[in-house]
Amino acid sequence: MEKEKCFHCGLETIEKQFIVEEKIFCCNGCKTVFEILNQHELSCYYDFQQAPGMIPKELKNKYNYLDSPEIVEKILTFNDGQICVVEFYIPNIHCSSCIWVLENLDRFNAGVKNSLVNFPLKTLRVTYKQSEISLKQLVAFIASIGYEPQISLEESIGIKKKVSNALIYKWSIAAFVFGNIMLLSFPEYFEIQEFWLERYKKVFRYMNFVMILPIVFYSATDYYISAYNGLKTRRLNIDVPITLGIIALFLQSAYEIIFDVGHGYFDTLAGLLFFLLTGKFFQQKTYNYLSFERDFKSYFPIAVTAITKEGKEISKQIQHLKLGDRILIRNEELVPVDGIMIKGDATLDYSFVTGESYPIKKESGEKIFAGGKQLSGIFEMEVIHEVSQSYLTQLWGNPIFQKVSHKTITTHIDKVSKYFTIVVLTIAFGSGLYWYFNDVSKAVFVFTAVLIITCPCALALVSPFSLGNILRIFGQNQFYLKNAQVIEALTKIDTIIFDKTGTITTNQQNAINADNIDINLAEKRALKTLIRNSNHPLSRIIYESIEEPILETKISNYEELTGLGIEGTINDVNLKVGSAKYLNLNETEFNETRVYILINNQLKGFYAMKNTYRQGIEQLFYNLKDKYNLIILSGDNEGERTRLLQMLPPNTQLEFDKKPIDKLNFVKELQEQGKRVMMIGDGLNDAGALAQSNIGIAVSDNVNVFTPASDGIIDAKIINKIPKLLNISHQTLTIIKTSFVFSFLYNVVGLYFAVTGQLTPLIAAILMPLSSITIIVYVTVLTNYVSRKL
Amino acid sequence: MDKQQFYYDNKIVKLFLWATVIWGIVGMAVGLLVALLFIFPNLTEGISWLSFGRLRPLHTNAAIFAFVGNGIFLGIYYSMQRLLKARMFNDTLSKIHFWGWQLIIVAAAITLPLGFTSSKEYAELEWPIDLAVVLIWVVFAINMMGTILKRRIQHIYVAIWFYIATVVTIAILYIFNNLAIPVSAFKSYSVYAGVQDALIQWWYGHNAVAFFLTTPVLGMMYYFIPKVANRPIYSYRLSIIHFWSLIFIYIWAGPHHLLYTALPEWTQNLGTVFSIMLIFPSWGGMINGLLTLRGAWDKVRESPVLKFFVVAITGYGMATFEGPMLSFKNVNAIAHYTDWVVGHVHIGTLAWNGFMIAGVLYWLVEKLYKTELYSKKLANIHFWIGTLGVLFYAIPLYIAGFTQALMWKEFNPDGTLVYGNFLETVTEILPMYWMRAIGGTLYIIGFLLLAYNLMKTAAKGQAVEDELAEAAPLKAVSSFRVAGETLHSWLERKTILFTILTTVAVAIGGLVEIVPLFLVKSNIPTIESVKPYSPLQLEGRDIYIREGCNNCHSQMIRPFRSEVERYGDYSKAGEFVYDFPFLWGSRRTGPDLHRQGKKYNDNWQFNHLIDPRSTSPGSIMPSYSWLVDNNLDYSTIQTKMTNLRKLGVPYTDEQIKNAVITLQEEAALLEHNLRQDPEFIKNYDNKLVHEKEIVALIAYLQRLGTDLKK
Amino acid sequence: MEVVYITIGVSVIIAIIFFGVFLMNLKKGQYDDTYTPSVRMLFDDEEKNKKTNKESTKKETTNKQSITKQ
């Protein structure tokens, strides 16, 4: 359907619409506003509040855990026992009316005193009176008007972290000082022997001196620290020469000004740091849009409902769950720990863990693993492992997750800067010595001059601006990388491992195969009519697959055994639909899921579901096969082998029946054979392997939902662009290398002046920004150019 | 904590609204009169207080401080209350601010025509009024900061920052530029001399434009355009960047008003560089304003208010493009001293300020009187003739400026000037002055329509003096879990206090810093032959200032062949060391006078002053006939000399003691010279000319720039 | 030319004052959110019912809603 414009905010209405008085709205907010506006009396607000059924049923219990004080404490940002402040992350915020509604909550609910929206961050900050409304009520209320807050202890507020304030201070100070020093240095650029200038230059110079101090002693500190750490670990990183440069600049200029021998280089120094910090700033900005440090826990409920010995229901934080605790798992809730099914019907969807989207029925007494999502009704279970020991956590407990950054990629910059520093120092000393024997007065100056002019500002700017820019461009195409090193790492890999389910296959449309079924049209329609009543994923798939219209007639004695099958009678025709188990047929192991149809107790055949592969997968593999050796690493059975074999290039290696831990070890082995591995997978079952491999890329159909810890997240839609992405990374590296050459050339020019002892402040002040700016422009333009085709 | 109900003070807004309208009419009317004087020099024949030299300052002051001034207060008082969700800090202060300001304007309107002027552009008011201005300004500042303190909304919207910038900087600049030593109730000498005075004057002059005519209006733009168009500003982030970058760059652009003058060259270069940098923030702001209306052009079509805004922003864009352009030395070499500059500033005032304010007036009258505008049609008509007026005003002046500049610079093959007689270059552009007058007329008619429209609207609506609003107080809670809301709001207060205190500190500190500075003898590289003015010349100079001769005659010959050829050797910094204040002027409606001395004999000067057209046919200079009637009042000559000595002029006790006698002797001598001419005897035989003001003025003119010839 | 002390001095001092204020703002999180304020300022609080709506429904309510203090 073509998109309608929201009657209120004029935005295009996304998927579901809200319609009042045949006017369409994009969101509840707009609708609400409109409704309120249509009433002239304020009373409408109260009507609105009392409106029955405003709070959907399942919301009722959803927030029970907010009854427990310690959880509330965790969530609140401020609480003086009376006034409370809480900040929610509300993904639904999307237009100005949302802002209006949310900032006028007090009109709907007296308990709310003040509410403030941060639109870019999609957060809402509410100040409310505890005595008048509880946090639980508040959340339920906000959810009820269409803005369900996303509450989780891990990432409650400020999901998208901003650039650290410290850096902003450092940068803005640099910028400010740079400007003013330029202003005060200008006169001396123009003419030197002017009467008034002669009189005032001292003043100007000392003002510069004063202003440079905050830069040298505050703004630049990061570089000293990094340089120091570098040296400690016996690595000559880029910051070493930078620090040398800064110190040289400062001392030389200080000397010149104090002993009134010259103008000094404070303008250059200020400019240098201004540019460097701008680079850093840019870098940070581009890096912080996705938080990668995801722990599976953050996808678990904060608390679950436990049942005390007395049978009372209390909410308990999952960390506090003990062996033998009885807990209730409601519809749509996640199983937080391993346990034994006690009573109720558990139909668990483990796609979260295995990527396998078919629900699994659990009988009482069966073992339940953490990570499953309950699909139907409520069940009760007993905890057999505390969160810390449960199957999932053990996987996550694997040492590789403990290692902070287990892949230290020595970047080009570091490699280069090592030799760079050595060369610079030799030149400095060399020329210093030379002058020492020819013209002592110049020796020191030349020495510092060399350090000054070779200060690798441009060099340091190359990577933030090239890699940073690429990072941004990738991001725009739903390919998010943890940091710039990953781009460099991408160019080094020689092996690519794909997970099967959910990675190269889709979780959405499953191919349904109805060949083995023969029923007449009437039966088909009856079947559709019946299945319509079940919301089991498989039922839905079959339902979709039948084009014929449904029958109007009623269904008699309808019955559904959740997770097993359904039965019903339409026009005296009795239909049974379900698994072999349900229909007690004896079924042998297949590589496909089957749903059998019984009509009047005779088998009419079965529907078979196979998983489909994403578009362009073949192409993808063929594009990659020459450069990389490709492996498919799947947790499923051999079922798909034949199909994959004929689909994918011959040299593709296929591995099946790999438990998560096997996958991890498999990657380890490859690495021990000296392979550099990129793993592409989804779901927690790949988490280990992803973390182990040199580069782990998590595939996701929706970047905001679960992705395991990884070096990058790729949107499933562009998975077949991987060759392109890899290619761009390669080109980017070439660009970087060439720009190194440029900055070296600049240095050579500068060195000429320095070594010959004729480096004037003016030359420095021109050369330095010139090199920096040209480099920035060069890399930004080119990186944009190479990635234009994305 | 619970919602509070409070009332916005609409009364004060209403007062400023009508003040804006009234002073707008006055200011423009005077402007029109001044424009007409270019075409009919005799229009106000013989009425001293209606002569061009005295009206021009009145016009500029009325336009800037009365019209735009009240306009920005109107905008500030309305928008600030709403942006901060608080009533103005204190009603009494508001009233004092309003009535005080109006009084100052009236005072100006009286004193300027009477010739009480300090001769510094946009700072002509004499010291007692200056004090009043500072006082009222402080009241305004307190009222504003107070409101910010008791605001009910955490974030301070960008518009407010523009307002703050205005309050702080204008205060400081105004004080520093107007530092003067009083001689009498209405006469004072700037504490700075010559080059220094020029520098600080234009440092102020430029920032008056920057922080009085630009930043507050930008603040209004950032409030009213989103409000009227009912859509958020195109990029709020950009607006923040716009503000801060503007603040940091504007301050030092001043010297671009003094390119090629005797100002040290590096100062000029500095001014140039910064002025050119200015285009970035300025255009950032313009684009931000225009793009806010993207996709809302349908609204623009039907809303006269938005129409005004669009043209206003465009005007801002033009003016801020021209500014940097005029700051290029080679462009400035042509444009300076010509009508180009006059056109440039009027784009700023008529289009940018005038239209912005007009739009706001139309919009606010509806808000204040809770009714629809009386006639949208009239508003549209106003818009169209107003726009036409602006074009008719500016374009001819650009042409005029360019033409005249080229004529000034045109040489014959034999190296003589093609237009040796300055008058030719004036008569050449008279048609342009006609068009300018027409443009002005159109503009003022439009504004009269606005006045009528507003009155009608007010009549049919009913004013809401205090408008009810409600908002929760600012319960400042730090984002971290400290129960330290006190601490936080303390921090809050600290910021504002910090601003106020430092401002005061700077003002005082600055004063302390410079007072000793100027008690010591100014150490310009003094040229031996340059001597202080004689008593009579000094009095003459003060008459020159009183009559505002500097409004049409520069005293600064730039080092160009064309100017040296026309006026004589170019001006040196050292020649102005005894000029309190400097009189370089900014526009050459008449020729430069710096080397005027001894160019013509006393009788020529005499006749020329009495009847310019008798000596120079076609001249558009008014006659100063009253100079022969008024007796020269030299009662304060000794005070003047002693004060000047304080400022570093080397008058000996001797000279000061004998000042009066010397003066009378000079006067007598001068009359004696005049009597060499039979014509003079015929007309003035029985008149004691040596007692009249004219002799003093002649004495001064004949002295001008002669020092080097000695 | 001592006046240069004033012009430059004062200019720099003013600049420093404003810069200080700027840092304060950063510190106080004035610029954490650089979008919402631009929308918030559009909402009028005086007339309770009239909000961001572009419908003309607001007009007649306007008068009713604005209270005059006696």
Short mmCIF file of N, CA and C in Angstrom, two decimals, chain A residues 170 214-226 242-243 246 269 273 277:
data_model
loop_
_atom_site.label_atom_id
_atom_site.label_comp_id
_atom_site.label_asym_id
_atom_site.label_seq_id
_atom_site.Cartn_x
_atom_site.Cartn_y
_atom_site.Cartn_z
N LYS A 170 38.88 19.80 25.76
CA LYS A 170 40.24 19.92 25.23
C LYS A 170 40.19 20.55 23.84
N PRO A 214 47.26 26.50 28.66
CA PRO A 214 46.21 25.48 28.80
C PRO A 214 46.30 24.40 27.74
N ILE A 215 46.76 24.78 26.54
CA ILE A 215 46.88 23.77 25.49
C ILE A 215 47.95 22.76 25.85
N VAL A 216 49.12 23.30 26.18
CA VAL A 216 50.24 22.40 26.42
C VAL A 216 49.99 21.52 27.64
N PHE A 217 49.39 22.14 28.67
CA PHE A 217 49.29 21.39 29.93
C PHE A 217 47.94 20.72 30.14
N TYR A 218 46.97 21.00 29.26
CA TYR A 218 45.70 20.30 29.41
C TYR A 218 45.30 19.58 28.12
N SER A 219 45.12 20.39 27.07
CA SER A 219 44.57 19.80 25.84
C SER A 219 45.43 18.67 25.31
N ALA A 220 46.74 18.80 25.45
CA ALA A 220 47.63 17.85 24.78
C ALA A 220 47.92 16.61 25.61
N THR A 221 47.41 16.59 26.84
CA THR A 221 47.86 15.54 27.78
C THR A 221 47.72 14.14 27.19
N ASP A 222 46.60 13.90 26.48
CA ASP A 222 46.39 12.54 25.95
C ASP A 222 47.63 12.03 25.21
N TYR A 223 48.23 12.92 24.44
CA TYR A 223 49.35 12.48 23.61
C TYR A 223 50.53 12.09 24.47
N TYR A 224 50.80 12.88 25.52
CA TYR A 224 51.92 12.52 26.40
C TYR A 224 51.68 11.13 26.97
N ILE A 225 50.47 10.96 27.52
CA ILE A 225 50.16 9.69 28.19
C ILE A 225 50.36 8.53 27.21
N SER A 226 49.69 8.67 26.04
CA SER A 226 49.80 7.58 25.07
C SER A 226 51.25 7.33 24.70
N ILE A 242 54.90 12.97 18.01
CA ILE A 242 54.02 14.13 18.25
C ILE A 242 54.43 14.82 19.54
N THR A 243 54.53 14.02 20.60
CA THR A 243 54.91 14.59 21.89
C THR A 243 56.25 15.32 21.77
N ILE A 246 55.67 18.58 20.16
CA ILE A 246 55.02 19.56 21.04
C ILE A 246 56.04 20.15 22.00
N LEU A 269 52.02 25.69 17.18
CA LEU A 269 51.69 24.71 18.21
C LEU A 269 50.19 24.64 18.43
N LEU A 273 47.74 21.36 17.58
CA LEU A 273 46.85 20.63 18.49
C LEU A 273 45.41 20.78 18.10
N LEU A 277 43.36 17.42 17.60
CA LEU A 277 42.18 17.15 18.43
C LEU A 277 40.92 17.08 17.56
#
